Short mmCIF file of C-alpha atoms and ligand atoms in Angstrom, two decimals:
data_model
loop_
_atom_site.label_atom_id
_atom_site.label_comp_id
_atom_site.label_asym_id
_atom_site.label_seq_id
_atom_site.Cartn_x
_atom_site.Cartn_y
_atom_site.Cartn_z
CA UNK A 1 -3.78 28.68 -15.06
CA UNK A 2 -5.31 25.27 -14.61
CA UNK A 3 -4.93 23.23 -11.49
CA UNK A 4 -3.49 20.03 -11.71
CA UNK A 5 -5.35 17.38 -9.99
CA UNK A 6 -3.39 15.74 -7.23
CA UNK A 7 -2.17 12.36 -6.27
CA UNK A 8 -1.71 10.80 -3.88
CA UNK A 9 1.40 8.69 -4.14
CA UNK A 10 1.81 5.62 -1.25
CA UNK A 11 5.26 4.72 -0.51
CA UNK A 12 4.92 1.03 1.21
CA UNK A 13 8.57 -0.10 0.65
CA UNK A 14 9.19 0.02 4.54
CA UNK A 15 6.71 -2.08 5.08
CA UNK A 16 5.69 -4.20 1.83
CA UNK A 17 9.22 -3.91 0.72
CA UNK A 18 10.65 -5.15 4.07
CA UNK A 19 8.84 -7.17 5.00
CA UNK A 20 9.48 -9.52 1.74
CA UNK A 21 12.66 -9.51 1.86
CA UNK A 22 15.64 -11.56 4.57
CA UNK A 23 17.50 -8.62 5.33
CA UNK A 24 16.63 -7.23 8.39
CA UNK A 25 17.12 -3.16 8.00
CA UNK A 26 18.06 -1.25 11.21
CA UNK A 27 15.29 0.93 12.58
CA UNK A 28 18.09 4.17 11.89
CA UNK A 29 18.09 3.16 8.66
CA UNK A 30 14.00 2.30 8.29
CA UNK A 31 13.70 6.05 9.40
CA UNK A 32 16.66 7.70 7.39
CA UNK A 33 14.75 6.03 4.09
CA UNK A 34 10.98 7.70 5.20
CA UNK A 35 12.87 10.97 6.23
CA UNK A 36 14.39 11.05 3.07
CA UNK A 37 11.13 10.27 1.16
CA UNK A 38 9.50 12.87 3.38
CA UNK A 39 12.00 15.31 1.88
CA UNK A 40 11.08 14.41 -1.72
CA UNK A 41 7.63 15.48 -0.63
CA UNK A 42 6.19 11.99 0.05
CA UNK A 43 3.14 12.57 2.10
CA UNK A 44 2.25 9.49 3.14
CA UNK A 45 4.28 6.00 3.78
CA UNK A 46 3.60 2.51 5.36
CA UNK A 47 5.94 1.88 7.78
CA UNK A 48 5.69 -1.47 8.84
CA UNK A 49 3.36 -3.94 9.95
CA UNK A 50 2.30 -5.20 13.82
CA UNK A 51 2.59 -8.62 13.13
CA UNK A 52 4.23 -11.14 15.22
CA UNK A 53 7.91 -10.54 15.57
CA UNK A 54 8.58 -14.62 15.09
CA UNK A 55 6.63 -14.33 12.08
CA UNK A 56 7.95 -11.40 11.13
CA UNK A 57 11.10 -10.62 12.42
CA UNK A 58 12.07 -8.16 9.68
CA UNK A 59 8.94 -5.75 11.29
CA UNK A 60 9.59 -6.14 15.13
CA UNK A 61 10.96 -2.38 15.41
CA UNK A 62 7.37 -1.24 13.94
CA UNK A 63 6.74 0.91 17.20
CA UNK A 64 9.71 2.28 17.14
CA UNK A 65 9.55 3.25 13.71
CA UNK A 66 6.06 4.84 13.89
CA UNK A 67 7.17 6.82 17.08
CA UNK A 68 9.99 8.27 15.01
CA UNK A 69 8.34 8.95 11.83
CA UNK A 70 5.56 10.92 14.23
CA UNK A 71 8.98 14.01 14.29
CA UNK A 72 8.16 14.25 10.42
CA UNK A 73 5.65 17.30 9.90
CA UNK A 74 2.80 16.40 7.04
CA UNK A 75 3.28 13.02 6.74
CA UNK A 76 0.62 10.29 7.13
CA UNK A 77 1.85 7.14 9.03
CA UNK A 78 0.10 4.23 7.51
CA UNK A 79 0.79 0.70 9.23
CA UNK A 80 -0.31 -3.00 8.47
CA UNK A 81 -2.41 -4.85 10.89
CA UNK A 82 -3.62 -8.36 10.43
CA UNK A 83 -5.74 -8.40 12.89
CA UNK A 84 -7.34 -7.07 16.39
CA UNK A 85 -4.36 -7.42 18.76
CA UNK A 86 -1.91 -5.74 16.09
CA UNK A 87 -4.39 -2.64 15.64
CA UNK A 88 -4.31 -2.11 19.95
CA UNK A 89 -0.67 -2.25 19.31
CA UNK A 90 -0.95 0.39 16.26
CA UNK A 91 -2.82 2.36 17.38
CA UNK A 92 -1.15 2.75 21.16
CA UNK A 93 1.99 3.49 18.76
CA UNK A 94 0.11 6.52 16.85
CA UNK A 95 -0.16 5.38 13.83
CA UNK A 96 -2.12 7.45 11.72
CA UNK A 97 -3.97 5.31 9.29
CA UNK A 98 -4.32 1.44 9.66
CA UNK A 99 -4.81 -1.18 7.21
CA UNK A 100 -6.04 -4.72 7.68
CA UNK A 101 -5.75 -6.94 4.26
CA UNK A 102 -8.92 -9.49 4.01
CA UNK A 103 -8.20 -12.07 1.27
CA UNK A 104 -10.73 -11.99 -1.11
CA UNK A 105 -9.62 -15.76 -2.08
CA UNK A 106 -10.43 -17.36 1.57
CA UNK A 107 -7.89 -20.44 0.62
CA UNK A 108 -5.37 -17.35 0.72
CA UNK A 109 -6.86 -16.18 3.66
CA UNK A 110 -6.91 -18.85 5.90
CA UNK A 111 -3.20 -19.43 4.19
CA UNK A 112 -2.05 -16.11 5.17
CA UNK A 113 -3.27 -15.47 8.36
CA UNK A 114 -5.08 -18.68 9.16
CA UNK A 115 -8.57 -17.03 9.39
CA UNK A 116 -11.31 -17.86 7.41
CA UNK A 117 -14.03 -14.85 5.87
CA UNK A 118 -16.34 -14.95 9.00
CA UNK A 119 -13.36 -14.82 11.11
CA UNK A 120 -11.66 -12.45 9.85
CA UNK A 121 -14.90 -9.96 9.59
CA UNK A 122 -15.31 -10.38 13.01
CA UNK A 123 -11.68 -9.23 13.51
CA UNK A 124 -12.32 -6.06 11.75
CA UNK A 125 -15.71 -5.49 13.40
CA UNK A 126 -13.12 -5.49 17.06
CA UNK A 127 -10.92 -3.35 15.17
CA UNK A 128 -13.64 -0.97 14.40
CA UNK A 129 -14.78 -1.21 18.20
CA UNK A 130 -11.31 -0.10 19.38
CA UNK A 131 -10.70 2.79 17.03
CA UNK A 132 -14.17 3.70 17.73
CA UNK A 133 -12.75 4.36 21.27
CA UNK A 134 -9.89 6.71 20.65
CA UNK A 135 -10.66 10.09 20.77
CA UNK A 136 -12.10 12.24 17.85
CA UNK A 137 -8.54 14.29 17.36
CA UNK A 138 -6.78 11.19 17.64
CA UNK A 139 -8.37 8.59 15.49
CA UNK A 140 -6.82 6.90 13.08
CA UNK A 141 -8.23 6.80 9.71
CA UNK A 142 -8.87 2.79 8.81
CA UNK A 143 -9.24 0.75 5.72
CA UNK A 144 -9.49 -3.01 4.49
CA UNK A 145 -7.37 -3.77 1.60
CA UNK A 146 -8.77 -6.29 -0.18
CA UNK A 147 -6.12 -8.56 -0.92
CA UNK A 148 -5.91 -11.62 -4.23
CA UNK A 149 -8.60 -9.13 -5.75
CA UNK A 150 -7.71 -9.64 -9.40
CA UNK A 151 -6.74 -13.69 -8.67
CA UNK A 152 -4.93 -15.53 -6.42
CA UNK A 153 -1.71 -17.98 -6.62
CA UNK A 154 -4.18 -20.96 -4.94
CA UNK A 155 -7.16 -20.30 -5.80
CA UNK A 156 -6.76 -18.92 -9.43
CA UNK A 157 -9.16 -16.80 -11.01
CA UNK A 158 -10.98 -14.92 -8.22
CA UNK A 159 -14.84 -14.26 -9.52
CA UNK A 160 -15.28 -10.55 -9.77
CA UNK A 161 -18.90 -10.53 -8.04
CA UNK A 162 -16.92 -11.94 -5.11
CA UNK A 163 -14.88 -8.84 -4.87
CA UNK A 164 -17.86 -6.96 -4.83
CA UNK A 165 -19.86 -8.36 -2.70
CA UNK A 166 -17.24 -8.64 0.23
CA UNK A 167 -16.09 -5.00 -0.20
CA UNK A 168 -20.31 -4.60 0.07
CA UNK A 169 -20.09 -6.57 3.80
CA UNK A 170 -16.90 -4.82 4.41
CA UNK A 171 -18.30 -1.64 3.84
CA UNK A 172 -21.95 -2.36 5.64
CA UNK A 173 -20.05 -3.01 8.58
CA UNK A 174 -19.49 1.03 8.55
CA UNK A 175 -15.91 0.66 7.42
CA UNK A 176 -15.16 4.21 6.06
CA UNK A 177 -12.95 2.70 3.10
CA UNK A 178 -11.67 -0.56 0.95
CA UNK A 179 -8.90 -0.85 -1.16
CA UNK A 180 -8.26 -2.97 -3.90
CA UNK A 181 -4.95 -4.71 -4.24
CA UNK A 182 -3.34 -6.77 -7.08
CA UNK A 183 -1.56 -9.11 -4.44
CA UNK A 184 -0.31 -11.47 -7.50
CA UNK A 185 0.22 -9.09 -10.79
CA UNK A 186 -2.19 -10.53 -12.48
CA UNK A 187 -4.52 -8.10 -12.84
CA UNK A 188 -5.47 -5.71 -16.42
CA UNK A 189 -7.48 -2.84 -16.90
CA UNK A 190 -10.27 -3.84 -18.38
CA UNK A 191 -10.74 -6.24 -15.21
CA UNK A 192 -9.28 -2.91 -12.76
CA UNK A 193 -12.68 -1.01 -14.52
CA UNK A 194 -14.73 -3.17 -13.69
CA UNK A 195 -14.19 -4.00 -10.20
CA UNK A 196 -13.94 -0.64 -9.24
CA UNK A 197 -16.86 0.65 -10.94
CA UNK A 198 -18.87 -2.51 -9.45
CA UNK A 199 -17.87 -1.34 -5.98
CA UNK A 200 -18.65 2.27 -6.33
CA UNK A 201 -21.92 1.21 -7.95
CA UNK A 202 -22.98 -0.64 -4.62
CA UNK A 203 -21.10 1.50 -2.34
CA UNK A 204 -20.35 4.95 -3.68
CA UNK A 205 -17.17 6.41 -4.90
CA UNK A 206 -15.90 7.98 -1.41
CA UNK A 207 -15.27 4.28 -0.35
CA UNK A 208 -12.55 3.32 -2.32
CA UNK A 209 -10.17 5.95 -3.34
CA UNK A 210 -7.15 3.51 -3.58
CA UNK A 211 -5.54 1.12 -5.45
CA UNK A 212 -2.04 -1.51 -4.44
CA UNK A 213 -1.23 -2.73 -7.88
CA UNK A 214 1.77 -4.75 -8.77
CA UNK A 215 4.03 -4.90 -11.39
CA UNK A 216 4.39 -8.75 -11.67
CA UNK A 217 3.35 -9.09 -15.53
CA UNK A 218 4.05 -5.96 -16.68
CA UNK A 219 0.54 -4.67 -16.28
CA UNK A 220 1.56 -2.62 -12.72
CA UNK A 221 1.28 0.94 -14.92
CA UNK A 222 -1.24 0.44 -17.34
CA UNK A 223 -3.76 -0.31 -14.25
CA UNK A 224 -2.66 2.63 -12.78
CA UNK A 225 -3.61 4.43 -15.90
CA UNK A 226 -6.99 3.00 -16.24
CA UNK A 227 -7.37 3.81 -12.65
CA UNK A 228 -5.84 7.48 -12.83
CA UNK A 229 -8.84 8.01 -15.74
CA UNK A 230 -11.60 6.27 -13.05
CA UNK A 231 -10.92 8.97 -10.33
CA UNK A 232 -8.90 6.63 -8.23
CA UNK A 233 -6.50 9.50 -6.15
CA UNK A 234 -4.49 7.23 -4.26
CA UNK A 235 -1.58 4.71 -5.58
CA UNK A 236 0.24 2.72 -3.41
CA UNK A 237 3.88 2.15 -4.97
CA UNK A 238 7.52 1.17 -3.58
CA UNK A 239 10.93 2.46 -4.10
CA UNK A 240 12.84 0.74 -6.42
CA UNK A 241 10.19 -1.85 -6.79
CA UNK A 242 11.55 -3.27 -3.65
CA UNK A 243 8.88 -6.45 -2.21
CA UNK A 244 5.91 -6.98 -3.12
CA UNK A 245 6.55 -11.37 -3.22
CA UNK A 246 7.68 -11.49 -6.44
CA UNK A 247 6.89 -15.05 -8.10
CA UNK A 248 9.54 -15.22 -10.41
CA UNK A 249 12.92 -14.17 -10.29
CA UNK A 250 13.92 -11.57 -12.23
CA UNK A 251 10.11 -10.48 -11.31
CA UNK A 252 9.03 -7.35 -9.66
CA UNK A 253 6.20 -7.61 -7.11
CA UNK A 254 5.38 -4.02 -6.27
CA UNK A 255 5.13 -0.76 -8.52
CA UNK A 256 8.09 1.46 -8.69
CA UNK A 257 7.57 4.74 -6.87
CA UNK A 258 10.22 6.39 -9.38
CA UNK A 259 8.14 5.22 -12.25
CA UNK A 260 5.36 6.28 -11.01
CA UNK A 261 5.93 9.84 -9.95
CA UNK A 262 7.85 10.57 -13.55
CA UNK A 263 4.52 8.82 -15.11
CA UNK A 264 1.83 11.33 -13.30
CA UNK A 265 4.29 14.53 -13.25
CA UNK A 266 5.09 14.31 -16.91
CA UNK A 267 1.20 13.61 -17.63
CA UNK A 268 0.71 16.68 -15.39
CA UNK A 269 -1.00 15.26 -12.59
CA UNK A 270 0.62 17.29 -8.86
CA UNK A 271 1.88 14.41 -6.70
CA UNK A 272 4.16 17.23 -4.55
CA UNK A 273 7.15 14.58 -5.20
CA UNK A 274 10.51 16.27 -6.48
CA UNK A 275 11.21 13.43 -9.23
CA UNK A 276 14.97 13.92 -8.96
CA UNK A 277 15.40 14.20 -5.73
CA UNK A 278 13.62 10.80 -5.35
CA UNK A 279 15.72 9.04 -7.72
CA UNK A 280 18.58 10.32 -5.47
CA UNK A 281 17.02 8.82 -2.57
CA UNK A 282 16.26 5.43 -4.33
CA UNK A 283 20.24 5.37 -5.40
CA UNK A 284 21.43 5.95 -1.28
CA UNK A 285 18.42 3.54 -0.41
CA UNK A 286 19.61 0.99 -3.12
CA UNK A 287 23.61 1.17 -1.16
CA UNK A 288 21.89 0.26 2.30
CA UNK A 289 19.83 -3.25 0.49
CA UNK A 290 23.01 -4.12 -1.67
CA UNK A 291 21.99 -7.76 -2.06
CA UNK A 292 18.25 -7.13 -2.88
CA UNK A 293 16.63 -6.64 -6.10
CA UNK A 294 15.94 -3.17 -7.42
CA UNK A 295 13.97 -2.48 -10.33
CA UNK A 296 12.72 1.13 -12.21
CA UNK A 297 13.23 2.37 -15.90
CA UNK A 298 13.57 6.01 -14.94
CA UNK A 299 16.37 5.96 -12.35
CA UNK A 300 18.40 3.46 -14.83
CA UNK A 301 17.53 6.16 -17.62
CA UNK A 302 17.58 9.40 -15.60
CA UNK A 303 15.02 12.13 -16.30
CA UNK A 304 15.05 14.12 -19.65
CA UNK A 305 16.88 16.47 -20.23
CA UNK A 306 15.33 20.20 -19.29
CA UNK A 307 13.14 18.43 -17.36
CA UNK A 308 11.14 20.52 -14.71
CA UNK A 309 8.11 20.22 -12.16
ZN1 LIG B 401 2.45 -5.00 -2.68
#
């Protein structure tokens, strides 16, 4: 019997997904959705983000949230900081893995959270120094996502040597990991290759395992594809296709997690995901965001018939 090489499949709907969107979702309902996912065999989900609640409002519950997630056995509690007072604030919460996104296009940096490249280094060097501090058993696991990596909505085209050689300062700062993200759909595989072969080239394949690619041109699975055959193991997705800033309407911003899990378990990749259970949970998910947009061939389709995992 062969093994099947496992996935790792991201749900960031809570957090991504929420946080795009005007409806604010109860924190009962924020932890029936990722105790529902959990039960589909979803192993790891972004909750939400420690931004500022007047920013934000749609996130203020985020310690709440983590602290209730934290019940769920085998599940990885990834949250979104943008910076060094939001990580104190994660990581006093429990989360278990934290994220800060650095712009690679600094107009969409400073636009975003009104810090330039040097600033926003020296954020993650403080968020470094506090994580450094928690105990060994009780460290989170952190990560830059490099955000507007395959172009940006200001900026444009976003010079792949500059991706490169920021994930290289990133990562010389002793950073255990970057990601690569596809903030504006408008990246393609060939371009997906390249970038990630660049940084592995300087940096070595351990430090980036993951990829946040969106779905705004059509493109989201045939990256994932390219990036499958790379040796990427981790893709971030959403249910339903839920947030992600879409730029059009009618547009999806993030990945569908439905889509993706039928993709890699018909291929035969092992994400642990029950397929049908998770469209089940995308249709009761889908009844508590009535007004939102929700997008995904294979819930709309169902699964084949005879099909089995
Ligand atoms: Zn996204």
């Amino acid at each position: 019997m062969t093994v099947k090489r496992q996935i790792l499949v991201s749900e960031v709907g809570p957090r991504d997904g929420l946080q795009s969107i005007n409806t604010i979702m109860p924190t009962a309902s924020k932890l029936q959705w990722i105790a529902w996912e959990h039960a589909c065999g979803v192993r790891e989900i972004e909750v939400g983000s420690f931004v500022s609640p007047k920013v934000l409002p749609q996130m203020a519950d985020t310690a709440e949230v983590v602290r209730g997630a934290k019940k769920l056995p085998n599940l990885t509690i990834a949250v979104l900081v943008p910076n060094r007072h939001g990580c104190e604030a994660a990581i006093q919460a429990g989360a278990d893995k934290i994220s800060i996104p650095l712009s690679v296009s600094e107009t969409h940096s400073i636009k975003n959270v009104r810090r330039t490249h040097a600033q926003m280094l020296d954020e993650i060097k403080q968020c470094m120094t506090l994580i450094e501090q928690c105990s060994s058993t009780n460290r989170p696991h952190f990560e830059v996502g490099l955000s507007t990596a395959f172009g940006c909505t200001i900026e444009g085209i976003v010079p792949e040597h500059n991706v490169i050689e920021l994930a290289k300062k990133v990562l010389d700062l002793g950073v255990a990991e970057v990601g690569l993200s596809d903030t504006t759909g408008m990246g393609n595989p060939a371009q997906l290759e390249r970038l990630v072969t660049g940084i592995w080239a300087q940096c070595g394949s351990e430090r980036l395992t993951g990829v946040h690619l969106h779905n705004t041109r059509g493109q989201g699975l045939a990256n994932v594809l390219r990036a499958l055959d790379l040796g990427i193991s981790t893709i971030d997705s959403s249910l339903g296709g839920l947030g992600g800033c879409p730029f059009a309407p009618g547009a999806s911003g993030n990945i569908v997690t439905e889509d993706l899990v039928f993709l890699l378990e018909s291929m035969g990749y092992d994400t642990g995901i029950d397929a049908s259970k998770l469209i089940e949970v995308r249709n009761r998910v889908e009844k508590l965001l009535p007004s939102e947009a929700w997008f995904g061939f294979t819930s709309a389709a169902g699964l084949p018939l005879g099909w089995t995992q």
